């Protein structure tokens, strides 16, 4: 039986030293959130990635906690703010208020725990509802099958990949926080997914800014699309306030001008 430790008392809350790019305000702050059943290894993945430590007797999380890590992905400097949540049902009311403003959701299960895999849909729905995601089809989810170091699996790679394909074509990665397998790759993939959405948004905004000055039908269509995106991307609003000179600021400024 594992013990409990209130998130607020965890001594690992905090940040690693910022990269110079982050300190100069050129780093993008991205909030990613780890969701999944209690015991699948969310805290272990976060701690492995940020502190490179693994605790075989990890405590259950109560509420939420977060750690920051700076990284560079495809030439972009990013400060990743990783939010670890309590997976146990009894802590639902403590974790859900923290979903809003997330840029990416890492849906996590354990490959040796079938129930945790079957609960992925519930986690996805809970996130969409409490994060108030207006456009779930385009929200960047990444699915992690953790504990692949364990010999007895209850979920095959093929089955997990099929679920990802059917539920939004999400990237799927198999990880082990214990062995440090694919942990960095998983968080980098989360960043890539967010950046891909950002690039689409920026591309879209550039197009709309030009078209809105036109009185043509295509201009009207572009305006409708722009406003559609505005509503679809309202979930980003709070996050934009947290960004440090990243793309969101530019995108939000453009959207405000359009609206
Ligand atoms: N073998 C193995 N054990 C792991 C791995 N990741 C985590 N564990 C163990 O699984 C147990 C649960 O890990 P946690 O990281 O606390 O799980 P969690 O998802 O954060 O759990 P909650 O805080 O209850 O939501 C701990 O005993 C960990 O040591 C892994 O990759 N392989």
mmCIF file of C-alpha atoms and ligand atoms in Angstrom:
data_model
loop_
_atom_site.group_PDB
_atom_site.id
_atom_site.type_symbol
_atom_site.label_atom_id
_atom_site.label_comp_id
_atom_site.label_asym_id
_atom_site.label_seq_id
_atom_site.Cartn_x
_atom_site.Cartn_y
_atom_site.Cartn_z
ATOM 1 C CA UNK A 1 0.000 0.000 0.000
ATOM 2 C CA UNK A 2 1.494 3.288 -1.048
ATOM 3 C CA UNK A 3 1.323 6.346 1.154
ATOM 4 C CA UNK A 4 0.162 9.847 0.357
ATOM 5 C CA UNK A 5 1.938 13.128 0.370
ATOM 6 C CA UNK A 6 0.128 16.441 -0.277
ATOM 7 C CA UNK A 7 1.330 18.003 -3.499
ATOM 8 C CA UNK A 8 2.018 21.309 -1.783
ATOM 9 C CA UNK A 9 4.564 19.676 0.499
ATOM 10 C CA UNK A 10 6.530 18.011 -2.255
ATOM 11 C CA UNK A 11 10.010 19.418 -2.250
ATOM 12 C CA UNK A 12 10.432 18.889 -5.968
ATOM 13 C CA UNK A 13 8.144 21.795 -6.856
ATOM 14 C CA UNK A 14 10.212 24.329 -8.697
ATOM 15 C CA UNK A 15 12.230 24.866 -11.822
ATOM 16 C CA UNK A 16 15.522 23.875 -13.311
ATOM 17 C CA UNK A 17 17.783 26.812 -14.274
ATOM 18 C CA UNK A 18 16.471 28.610 -17.306
ATOM 19 C CA UNK A 19 18.185 28.457 -20.646
ATOM 20 C CA UNK A 20 19.595 31.874 -21.686
ATOM 21 C CA UNK A 21 16.990 32.024 -24.465
ATOM 22 C CA UNK A 22 14.251 31.614 -21.901
ATOM 23 C CA UNK A 23 15.724 34.348 -19.728
ATOM 24 C CA UNK A 24 15.806 36.733 -22.659
ATOM 25 C CA UNK A 25 12.071 36.156 -23.185
ATOM 26 C CA UNK A 26 12.476 34.196 -26.423
ATOM 27 C CA UNK A 27 11.369 30.902 -24.946
ATOM 28 C CA UNK A 28 7.809 29.714 -25.372
ATOM 29 C CA UNK A 29 6.084 28.559 -22.190
ATOM 30 C CA UNK A 30 4.020 25.441 -22.821
ATOM 31 C CA UNK A 31 1.799 23.774 -20.261
ATOM 32 C CA UNK A 32 1.446 20.016 -20.657
ATOM 33 C CA UNK A 33 -0.672 17.923 -18.348
ATOM 34 C CA UNK A 34 -0.298 14.263 -17.443
ATOM 35 C CA UNK A 35 -3.587 12.418 -16.956
ATOM 36 C CA UNK A 36 -4.328 8.770 -16.304
ATOM 37 C CA UNK A 37 -5.328 6.280 -13.622
ATOM 38 C CA UNK A 38 -3.615 6.289 -10.258
ATOM 39 C CA UNK A 39 -0.388 4.296 -10.306
ATOM 40 C CA UNK A 40 0.294 4.312 -14.057
ATOM 41 C CA UNK A 41 3.486 6.305 -13.509
ATOM 42 C CA UNK A 42 2.649 9.963 -14.222
ATOM 43 C CA UNK A 43 4.746 11.349 -11.358
ATOM 44 C CA UNK A 44 7.531 8.944 -12.212
ATOM 45 C CA UNK A 45 7.608 10.107 -15.842
ATOM 46 C CA UNK A 46 7.725 13.754 -14.803
ATOM 47 C CA UNK A 47 10.402 13.158 -12.191
ATOM 48 C CA UNK A 48 12.477 11.019 -14.528
ATOM 49 C CA UNK A 49 12.362 13.721 -17.199
ATOM 50 C CA UNK A 50 13.085 16.708 -14.951
ATOM 51 C CA UNK A 51 15.301 15.287 -12.218
ATOM 52 C CA UNK A 52 16.451 12.027 -13.851
ATOM 53 C CA UNK A 53 15.416 10.115 -10.736
ATOM 54 C CA UNK A 54 13.119 7.146 -10.241
ATOM 55 C CA UNK A 55 11.500 6.117 -6.974
ATOM 56 C CA UNK A 56 10.244 2.538 -6.826
ATOM 57 C CA UNK A 57 8.183 3.451 -3.739
ATOM 58 C CA UNK A 58 6.627 6.648 -5.118
ATOM 59 C CA UNK A 59 3.792 8.252 -3.152
ATOM 60 C CA UNK A 60 0.349 8.815 -4.642
ATOM 61 C CA UNK A 61 -0.127 12.415 -5.719
ATOM 62 C CA UNK A 62 -2.836 14.457 -4.038
ATOM 63 C CA UNK A 63 -4.106 17.286 -6.205
ATOM 64 C CA UNK A 64 -1.511 18.503 -8.677
ATOM 65 C CA UNK A 65 2.096 19.572 -8.835
ATOM 66 C CA UNK A 66 4.315 20.848 -11.582
ATOM 67 C CA UNK A 67 7.925 21.032 -12.651
ATOM 68 C CA UNK A 68 9.528 23.082 -15.411
ATOM 69 C CA UNK A 69 12.182 22.028 -17.848
ATOM 70 C CA UNK A 70 13.760 24.016 -20.669
ATOM 71 C CA UNK A 71 14.436 22.284 -23.937
ATOM 72 C CA UNK A 72 15.063 22.928 -27.591
ATOM 73 C CA UNK A 73 12.915 21.180 -30.177
ATOM 74 C CA UNK A 74 13.549 21.666 -33.888
ATOM 75 C CA UNK A 75 15.352 24.943 -33.203
ATOM 76 C CA UNK A 76 12.640 26.338 -30.906
ATOM 77 C CA UNK A 77 13.427 27.124 -27.268
ATOM 78 C CA UNK A 78 10.634 25.994 -25.007
ATOM 79 C CA UNK A 79 9.993 26.031 -21.286
ATOM 80 C CA UNK A 80 7.899 22.981 -20.651
ATOM 81 C CA UNK A 81 5.673 23.268 -17.612
ATOM 82 C CA UNK A 82 4.699 19.707 -16.768
ATOM 83 C CA UNK A 83 1.620 19.294 -14.585
ATOM 84 C CA UNK A 84 1.281 15.995 -12.782
ATOM 85 C CA UNK A 85 -2.195 15.173 -11.502
ATOM 86 C CA UNK A 86 -3.650 12.766 -8.967
ATOM 87 C CA UNK A 87 -5.133 9.843 -10.873
ATOM 88 C CA UNK A 88 -7.302 8.459 -8.128
ATOM 89 C CA UNK A 89 -11.019 9.189 -8.525
ATOM 90 C CA UNK A 90 -11.329 10.599 -5.022
ATOM 91 C CA UNK A 91 -9.031 13.488 -5.979
ATOM 92 C CA UNK A 92 -11.036 14.552 -9.026
ATOM 93 C CA UNK A 93 -12.162 17.861 -7.550
ATOM 94 C CA UNK A 94 -8.570 18.714 -6.646
ATOM 95 C CA UNK A 95 -7.133 18.146 -10.116
ATOM 96 C CA UNK A 96 -9.782 19.348 -12.597
ATOM 97 C CA UNK A 97 -9.431 23.101 -11.859
ATOM 98 C CA UNK A 98 -5.894 22.899 -13.244
ATOM 99 C CA UNK A 99 -6.784 21.612 -16.705
ATOM 100 C CA UNK A 100 -7.584 24.993 -18.215
ATOM 101 C CA UNK A 101 -4.851 26.567 -20.253
ATOM 102 C CA UNK A 102 -3.088 23.279 -21.021
ATOM 103 C CA UNK A 103 -1.404 23.217 -24.425
ATOM 104 C CA UNK A 104 -1.120 19.443 -24.616
ATOM 105 C CA UNK A 105 -2.548 16.497 -22.714
ATOM 106 C CA UNK A 106 -0.531 13.326 -22.174
ATOM 107 C CA UNK A 107 -3.063 10.514 -21.719
ATOM 108 C CA UNK A 108 -1.166 7.879 -19.771
ATOM 109 C CA UNK A 109 -1.842 4.230 -19.054
ATOM 110 C CA UNK A 110 0.255 1.328 -17.876
ATOM 111 C CA UNK A 111 0.808 -1.552 -20.308
ATOM 112 C CA UNK A 112 0.457 -4.037 -17.433
ATOM 113 C CA UNK A 113 -2.904 -2.625 -16.358
ATOM 114 C CA UNK A 114 -5.750 -3.173 -18.822
ATOM 115 C CA UNK A 115 -8.229 -1.087 -16.865
ATOM 116 C CA UNK A 116 -5.977 1.959 -17.108
ATOM 117 C CA UNK A 117 -6.020 1.554 -20.902
ATOM 118 C CA UNK A 118 -9.798 1.178 -21.005
ATOM 119 C CA UNK A 119 -10.147 4.350 -18.972
ATOM 120 C CA UNK A 120 -8.314 6.501 -21.537
ATOM 121 C CA UNK A 121 -11.592 7.659 -23.102
ATOM 122 C CA UNK A 122 -12.851 8.815 -19.720
ATOM 123 C CA UNK A 123 -9.672 10.787 -19.144
ATOM 124 C CA UNK A 124 -9.960 12.357 -22.548
ATOM 125 C CA UNK A 125 -13.573 13.378 -21.898
ATOM 126 C CA UNK A 126 -12.759 14.715 -18.436
ATOM 127 C CA UNK A 127 -9.968 16.831 -19.871
ATOM 128 C CA UNK A 128 -12.056 18.228 -22.733
ATOM 129 C CA UNK A 129 -14.854 19.148 -20.332
ATOM 130 C CA UNK A 130 -12.847 20.762 -17.545
ATOM 131 C CA UNK A 131 -10.259 22.402 -19.796
ATOM 132 C CA UNK A 132 -13.205 23.772 -21.777
ATOM 133 C CA UNK A 133 -11.631 22.730 -25.052
ATOM 134 C CA UNK A 134 -13.766 24.201 -27.818
ATOM 135 C CA UNK A 135 -12.213 22.244 -30.662
ATOM 136 C CA UNK A 136 -11.343 18.764 -29.283
ATOM 137 C CA UNK A 137 -10.627 17.309 -32.713
ATOM 138 C CA UNK A 138 -7.657 19.608 -33.157
ATOM 139 C CA UNK A 139 -6.377 19.563 -29.588
ATOM 140 C CA UNK A 140 -2.941 17.948 -29.240
ATOM 141 C CA UNK A 141 -3.267 14.736 -27.249
ATOM 142 C CA UNK A 142 -0.365 12.294 -26.952
ATOM 143 C CA UNK A 143 -0.873 8.779 -25.558
ATOM 144 C CA UNK A 144 1.768 7.114 -23.387
ATOM 145 C CA UNK A 145 1.880 3.405 -22.579
ATOM 146 C CA UNK A 146 4.173 3.325 -19.536
ATOM 147 C CA UNK A 147 5.985 0.493 -17.682
ATOM 148 C CA UNK A 148 7.168 -1.338 -20.798
ATOM 149 C CA UNK A 149 10.001 -2.757 -18.693
ATOM 150 C CA UNK A 150 7.422 -5.083 -17.124
ATOM 151 C CA UNK A 151 7.389 -8.536 -18.659
ATOM 152 C CA UNK A 152 3.681 -9.281 -18.305
ATOM 153 C CA UNK A 153 1.674 -6.975 -20.515
ATOM 154 C CA UNK A 154 -2.093 -6.660 -20.611
ATOM 155 C CA UNK A 155 -2.209 -4.238 -23.551
ATOM 156 C CA UNK A 156 -0.382 -4.852 -26.806
ATOM 157 C CA UNK A 157 1.346 -2.171 -28.840
ATOM 158 C CA UNK A 158 -1.007 -2.839 -31.769
ATOM 159 C CA UNK A 159 -4.108 -2.438 -29.625
ATOM 160 C CA UNK A 160 -2.897 0.855 -28.196
ATOM 161 C CA UNK A 161 -1.964 2.126 -31.652
ATOM 162 C CA UNK A 162 -5.414 1.169 -32.944
ATOM 163 C CA UNK A 163 -7.094 3.122 -30.132
ATOM 164 C CA UNK A 164 -4.982 6.167 -30.945
ATOM 165 C CA UNK A 165 -5.821 5.900 -34.624
ATOM 166 C CA UNK A 166 -9.569 5.620 -33.980
ATOM 167 C CA UNK A 167 -9.748 8.397 -31.415
ATOM 168 C CA UNK A 168 -8.002 11.226 -33.205
ATOM 169 C CA UNK A 169 -4.871 9.769 -34.777
ATOM 170 C CA UNK A 170 -2.854 10.616 -31.679
ATOM 171 C CA UNK A 171 0.852 9.882 -31.447
ATOM 172 C CA UNK A 172 1.527 6.814 -29.300
ATOM 173 C CA UNK A 173 4.740 6.233 -27.359
ATOM 174 C CA UNK A 174 5.738 3.373 -25.100
ATOM 175 C CA UNK A 175 7.782 4.484 -22.123
ATOM 176 C CA UNK A 176 9.455 3.277 -18.989
ATOM 177 C CA UNK A 177 10.097 5.804 -16.269
ATOM 178 C CA UNK A 178 12.053 3.083 -14.505
ATOM 179 C CA UNK A 179 14.484 2.398 -17.364
ATOM 180 C CA UNK A 180 14.253 5.894 -18.859
ATOM 181 C CA UNK A 181 12.952 4.509 -22.128
ATOM 182 C CA UNK A 182 11.418 7.092 -24.476
ATOM 183 C CA UNK A 183 10.720 9.546 -21.659
ATOM 184 C CA UNK A 184 12.461 12.526 -23.282
ATOM 185 C CA UNK A 185 11.061 11.475 -26.659
ATOM 186 C CA UNK A 186 7.538 11.576 -25.219
ATOM 187 C CA UNK A 187 7.834 15.117 -23.890
ATOM 188 C CA UNK A 188 9.517 16.285 -27.093
ATOM 189 C CA UNK A 189 6.651 14.799 -29.071
ATOM 190 C CA UNK A 190 4.231 16.791 -26.927
ATOM 191 C CA UNK A 191 6.122 19.969 -27.819
ATOM 192 C CA UNK A 192 6.098 19.060 -31.522
ATOM 193 C CA UNK A 193 2.351 18.524 -31.445
ATOM 194 C CA UNK A 194 1.783 21.929 -29.861
ATOM 195 C CA UNK A 195 4.147 23.671 -32.256
ATOM 196 C CA UNK A 196 2.383 22.065 -35.210
ATOM 197 C CA UNK A 197 -0.939 23.502 -34.028
ATOM 198 C CA UNK A 198 0.712 26.892 -33.469
ATOM 199 C CA UNK A 199 2.114 26.880 -36.967
ATOM 200 C CA UNK A 200 -1.275 26.080 -38.443
ATOM 201 C CA UNK A 201 -2.788 28.897 -36.429
ATOM 202 C CA UNK A 202 -0.144 31.378 -37.487
ATOM 203 C CA UNK A 203 -0.482 30.344 -41.118
ATOM 204 C CA UNK A 204 -4.234 30.672 -40.855
ATOM 205 C CA UNK A 205 -4.011 34.126 -39.268
ATOM 206 C CA UNK A 206 -1.683 35.465 -41.927
ATOM 207 C CA UNK A 207 -4.152 34.385 -44.597
ATOM 208 C CA UNK A 208 -7.133 35.910 -42.831
ATOM 209 C CA UNK A 209 -5.466 39.233 -42.177
ATOM 210 C CA UNK A 210 -5.001 39.730 -45.878
ATOM 211 C CA UNK A 211 -8.399 38.454 -46.947
ATOM 212 C CA UNK A 212 -10.406 40.472 -44.458
ATOM 213 C CA UNK A 213 -9.582 43.698 -46.268
ATOM 214 C CA UNK A 214 -11.143 42.319 -49.392
ATOM 215 C CA UNK A 215 -14.853 42.744 -50.192
ATOM 216 C CA UNK A 216 -14.839 39.542 -52.214
ATOM 217 C CA UNK A 217 -16.685 36.349 -51.321
ATOM 218 C CA UNK A 218 -13.384 34.726 -50.475
ATOM 219 C CA UNK A 219 -12.784 37.569 -48.008
ATOM 220 C CA UNK A 220 -16.111 36.877 -46.300
ATOM 221 C CA UNK A 221 -15.339 33.176 -46.204
ATOM 222 C CA UNK A 222 -11.939 33.883 -44.693
ATOM 223 C CA UNK A 223 -13.538 36.132 -42.068
ATOM 224 C CA UNK A 224 -16.004 33.405 -41.125
ATOM 225 C CA UNK A 225 -13.173 30.930 -40.862
ATOM 226 C CA UNK A 226 -11.125 33.328 -38.764
ATOM 227 C CA UNK A 227 -13.950 33.855 -36.316
ATOM 228 C CA UNK A 228 -14.555 30.106 -36.253
ATOM 229 C CA UNK A 229 -10.955 29.626 -35.229
ATOM 230 C CA UNK A 230 -11.316 32.391 -32.676
ATOM 231 C CA UNK A 231 -14.130 30.495 -30.983
ATOM 232 C CA UNK A 232 -12.345 27.190 -31.437
ATOM 233 C CA UNK A 233 -9.199 28.517 -29.881
ATOM 234 C CA UNK A 234 -10.608 30.399 -26.931
ATOM 235 C CA UNK A 235 -8.976 27.803 -24.706
ATOM 236 C CA UNK A 236 -5.687 29.420 -25.562
ATOM 237 C CA UNK A 237 -6.657 32.812 -24.184
ATOM 238 C CA UNK A 238 -5.537 32.308 -20.616
ATOM 239 C CA UNK A 239 -2.397 30.621 -21.766
ATOM 240 C CA UNK A 240 -1.505 33.533 -24.023
ATOM 241 C CA UNK A 241 -1.246 35.678 -20.912
ATOM 242 C CA UNK A 242 1.446 33.356 -19.610
ATOM 243 C CA UNK A 243 3.548 33.316 -22.746
ATOM 244 C CA UNK A 244 6.843 35.056 -22.917
ATOM 245 C CA UNK A 245 6.894 36.635 -26.348
ATOM 246 C CA UNK A 246 5.928 33.396 -28.055
ATOM 247 C CA UNK A 247 3.826 32.854 -31.120
ATOM 248 C CA UNK A 248 0.602 32.962 -29.171
ATOM 249 C CA UNK A 249 1.005 36.652 -28.465
ATOM 250 C CA UNK A 250 1.231 37.390 -32.164
ATOM 251 C CA UNK A 251 -1.672 35.096 -32.954
ATOM 252 C CA UNK A 252 -3.855 36.585 -30.236
ATOM 253 C CA UNK A 253 -3.013 40.110 -31.340
ATOM 254 C CA UNK A 254 -4.022 39.221 -34.867
ATOM 255 C CA UNK A 255 -7.241 37.617 -33.661
ATOM 256 C CA UNK A 256 -8.107 40.658 -31.579
ATOM 257 C CA UNK A 257 -7.584 42.866 -34.596
ATOM 258 C CA UNK A 258 -9.860 40.632 -36.652
ATOM 259 C CA UNK A 259 -12.592 40.524 -33.999
HETATM 260 N N1 LIG B 1 8.288 -1.095 -13.345
HETATM 261 C C1 LIG B 1 7.915 0.184 -13.439
HETATM 262 N N2 LIG B 1 7.341 0.797 -12.395
HETATM 263 C C2 LIG B 1 6.982 2.087 -12.535
HETATM 264 C C3 LIG B 1 7.202 2.821 -13.733
HETATM 265 N N3 LIG B 1 6.715 4.068 -13.556
HETATM 266 C C4 LIG B 1 6.235 4.119 -12.302
HETATM 267 N N4 LIG B 1 6.386 2.933 -11.676
HETATM 268 C C5 LIG B 1 5.977 2.586 -10.316
HETATM 269 O O1 LIG B 1 4.564 2.581 -10.273
HETATM 270 C C6 LIG B 1 4.098 3.123 -9.041
HETATM 271 C C7 LIG B 1 3.204 4.325 -9.317
HETATM 272 O O2 LIG B 1 3.967 5.360 -9.906
HETATM 273 P P1 LIG B 1 3.536 6.897 -9.836
HETATM 274 O O3 LIG B 1 4.483 7.660 -10.675
HETATM 275 O O4 LIG B 1 3.357 7.341 -8.416
HETATM 276 O O5 LIG B 1 2.091 6.804 -10.511
HETATM 277 P P2 LIG B 1 1.036 7.982 -10.718
HETATM 278 O O6 LIG B 1 0.381 7.738 -12.027
HETATM 279 O O7 LIG B 1 1.679 9.307 -10.542
HETATM 280 O O8 LIG B 1 0.008 7.701 -9.529
HETATM 281 P P3 LIG B 1 -1.017 8.729 -8.798
HETATM 282 O O9 LIG B 1 -0.183 9.763 -8.142
HETATM 283 O O10 LIG B 1 -1.749 7.882 -7.806
HETATM 284 O O11 LIG B 1 -1.915 9.276 -9.842
HETATM 285 C C8 LIG B 1 5.356 3.485 -8.214
HETATM 286 O O12 LIG B 1 5.641 2.418 -7.371
HETATM 287 C C9 LIG B 1 6.431 3.613 -9.284
HETATM 288 O O13 LIG B 1 7.714 3.285 -8.769
HETATM 289 C C10 LIG B 1 7.830 2.141 -14.822
HETATM 290 O O14 LIG B 1 8.061 2.696 -15.914
HETATM 291 N N5 LIG B 1 8.152 0.840 -14.627
#
